[in-house]
Amino acid sequence: MLERYKTVYEGGQGEIVEKKSRFIANVRPVKSEEEAQAFIEEMKKKYWDARHNCSAYVIGEHREYTRCSDDGEPSQTAGRPMLDVLLGEDLYDTAVVVTRYFGGTLLGTGGLVRAYSKAVQEGLANSCIIERKHGILLAVETDYNGIGRIQYLAGERRIPIQEAEYTEKVCLKLLVPVNSMDEIKKAITEGTSGKAKMRKVKELYFAEKDGEYLLYEI
């Protein structure tokens, strides 16, 4: 399982013009090859009057589904450069379709590669990209004397506190990256002189967006 990976949270659109040809890139997050194909068909219907609707997508933890299409453009001048941008940005579970309205002037092989690549970059620039981290939701129960120490340790290590419940004791739920788990548990044990009780609630992925944390089931 990946410790962390980048993906599109919210797709966007970008457009460039090269020698009067319009290149319109639409980006979308996808979870399966079926979703990707449905998205491509949707774009082809939307831009039915365009000469080309080229596509690329990367799906799966190991990018098991990696596909691209030149859709009538010369071989290796559209789909592959588009895919190379997605891979170069280290993205997962992402699809892009670039629609071309021909402007009457041939761009040549190099010109097409640059145009399709640039269009994808514009589309990504207008999308919301997040980084998902593999983590554990860790419940920590302590008395009121230990809460300040735990909050300090969490803040110092940039560990988000997802919930806090105050009764006779305090129960905090922390979002801990998997690779930091042993270190955090040790620090909490030492910081509270062994008085804190810790329990793994569940394994998940989490990401930060606009100061808030998004949780994803595994």
Short mmCIF file of C-alpha atoms in Angstrom, two decimals, residues 63-178:
data_model
loop_
_atom_site.label_atom_id
_atom_site.label_comp_id
_atom_site.label_asym_id
_atom_site.label_seq_id
_atom_site.Cartn_x
_atom_site.Cartn_y
_atom_site.Cartn_z
CA ARG A 63 -0.99 2.29 -12.01
CA GLU A 64 -2.33 -1.02 -13.27
CA TYR A 65 -4.53 0.79 -15.77
CA THR A 66 -2.44 3.24 -17.77
CA ARG A 67 -3.86 4.09 -21.18
CA CYS A 68 -3.68 6.83 -23.80
CA SER A 69 -5.19 7.56 -27.20
CA ASP A 70 -4.11 9.81 -30.07
CA ASP A 71 -7.68 9.73 -31.50
CA GLY A 72 -6.54 10.27 -35.07
CA GLU A 73 -3.54 12.50 -34.45
CA PRO A 74 -0.17 11.18 -35.71
CA SER A 75 1.11 8.34 -33.51
CA GLN A 76 2.79 9.39 -30.23
CA THR A 77 1.99 13.11 -30.70
CA ALA A 78 -1.01 13.45 -28.35
CA GLY A 79 -1.96 10.62 -25.98
CA ARG A 80 1.57 9.66 -24.97
CA PRO A 81 2.72 13.24 -24.25
CA MET A 82 -0.49 13.75 -22.23
CA LEU A 83 0.20 10.58 -20.25
CA ASP A 84 3.79 11.68 -19.69
CA VAL A 85 2.52 14.87 -18.02
CA LEU A 86 0.31 12.87 -15.63
CA LEU A 87 3.19 10.54 -14.79
CA GLY A 88 5.62 13.45 -14.49
CA GLU A 89 3.31 15.09 -11.94
CA ASP A 90 3.24 11.74 -10.08
CA LEU A 91 -0.56 11.56 -10.20
CA TYR A 92 -2.81 8.58 -9.54
CA ASP A 93 -6.47 7.92 -10.36
CA THR A 94 -6.61 10.78 -12.85
CA ALA A 95 -7.96 11.10 -16.40
CA VAL A 96 -7.63 13.90 -18.94
CA VAL A 97 -9.20 14.54 -22.33
CA VAL A 98 -7.78 17.19 -24.66
CA THR A 99 -10.12 18.35 -27.40
CA ARG A 100 -8.63 19.95 -30.52
CA TYR A 101 -10.44 22.28 -32.86
CA PHE A 102 -8.24 22.50 -35.93
CA GLY A 103 -7.23 26.03 -36.89
CA GLY A 104 -6.13 25.32 -40.46
CA THR A 105 -2.36 25.24 -39.89
CA LEU A 106 -0.40 22.01 -39.41
CA LEU A 107 1.72 22.09 -36.26
CA GLY A 108 4.11 19.27 -37.09
CA THR A 109 5.07 16.42 -34.76
CA GLY A 110 7.00 18.55 -32.28
CA GLY A 111 4.34 21.24 -32.26
CA LEU A 112 1.60 18.73 -31.48
CA VAL A 113 3.59 17.16 -28.64
CA ARG A 114 4.18 20.58 -27.07
CA ALA A 115 0.58 21.71 -27.54
CA TYR A 116 -1.01 18.61 -26.01
CA SER A 117 1.45 18.61 -23.12
CA LYS A 118 0.87 22.30 -22.42
CA ALA A 119 -2.91 21.85 -22.55
CA VAL A 120 -2.76 19.12 -19.89
CA GLN A 121 -0.55 21.31 -17.72
CA GLU A 122 -3.14 24.10 -18.00
CA GLY A 123 -5.92 21.70 -17.07
CA LEU A 124 -4.01 20.49 -14.01
CA ALA A 125 -3.19 24.06 -12.99
CA ASN A 126 -6.93 24.73 -12.83
CA SER A 127 -7.67 21.53 -10.89
CA CYS A 128 -7.49 20.91 -7.14
CA ILE A 129 -4.74 18.39 -6.42
CA ILE A 130 -4.32 16.81 -2.99
CA GLU A 131 -1.88 14.39 -1.39
CA ARG A 132 -3.43 11.42 0.39
CA LYS A 133 -1.41 9.92 3.24
CA HIS A 134 -1.75 6.38 4.53
CA GLY A 135 -2.50 6.66 8.23
CA ILE A 136 -4.07 5.37 11.40
CA LEU A 137 -6.88 7.01 13.35
CA LEU A 138 -5.44 6.62 16.85
CA ALA A 139 -7.59 7.06 19.96
CA VAL A 140 -5.63 8.32 22.96
CA GLU A 141 -7.24 8.36 26.40
CA THR A 142 -5.60 10.37 29.14
CA ASP A 143 -6.37 12.32 32.29
CA TYR A 144 -6.56 16.11 32.28
CA ASN A 145 -2.94 16.37 33.39
CA GLY A 146 -1.76 14.64 30.22
CA ILE A 147 -3.82 16.48 27.63
CA GLY A 148 -1.51 19.48 27.33
CA ARG A 149 1.49 17.25 26.74
CA ILE A 150 -0.28 15.26 24.02
CA GLN A 151 -1.51 18.42 22.29
CA TYR A 152 2.04 19.78 22.37
CA LEU A 153 3.49 16.57 20.91
CA ALA A 154 0.84 16.52 18.17
CA GLY A 155 1.43 20.16 17.26
CA GLU A 156 5.20 19.76 17.26
CA ARG A 157 4.98 16.82 14.85
CA ARG A 158 2.13 18.24 12.76
CA ILE A 159 -0.20 15.39 13.75
CA PRO A 160 -3.84 16.48 13.26
CA ILE A 161 -6.26 16.07 16.19
CA GLN A 162 -9.44 14.90 14.52
CA GLU A 163 -11.72 14.78 17.58
CA ALA A 164 -11.63 15.57 21.29
CA GLU A 165 -14.08 14.17 23.83
CA TYR A 166 -14.07 15.49 27.39
CA THR A 167 -15.68 13.37 30.14
CA GLU A 168 -14.02 12.08 33.32
CA LYS A 169 -11.03 11.58 31.10
CA VAL A 170 -10.06 13.05 27.74
CA CYS A 171 -10.14 11.04 24.51
CA LEU A 172 -8.31 12.49 21.54
CA LYS A 173 -8.35 10.99 18.06
CA LEU A 174 -5.18 11.64 16.10
CA LEU A 175 -4.47 11.16 12.40
CA VAL A 176 -1.06 9.53 12.42
CA PRO A 177 0.90 8.65 9.25
CA VAL A 178 1.69 4.93 9.28
#
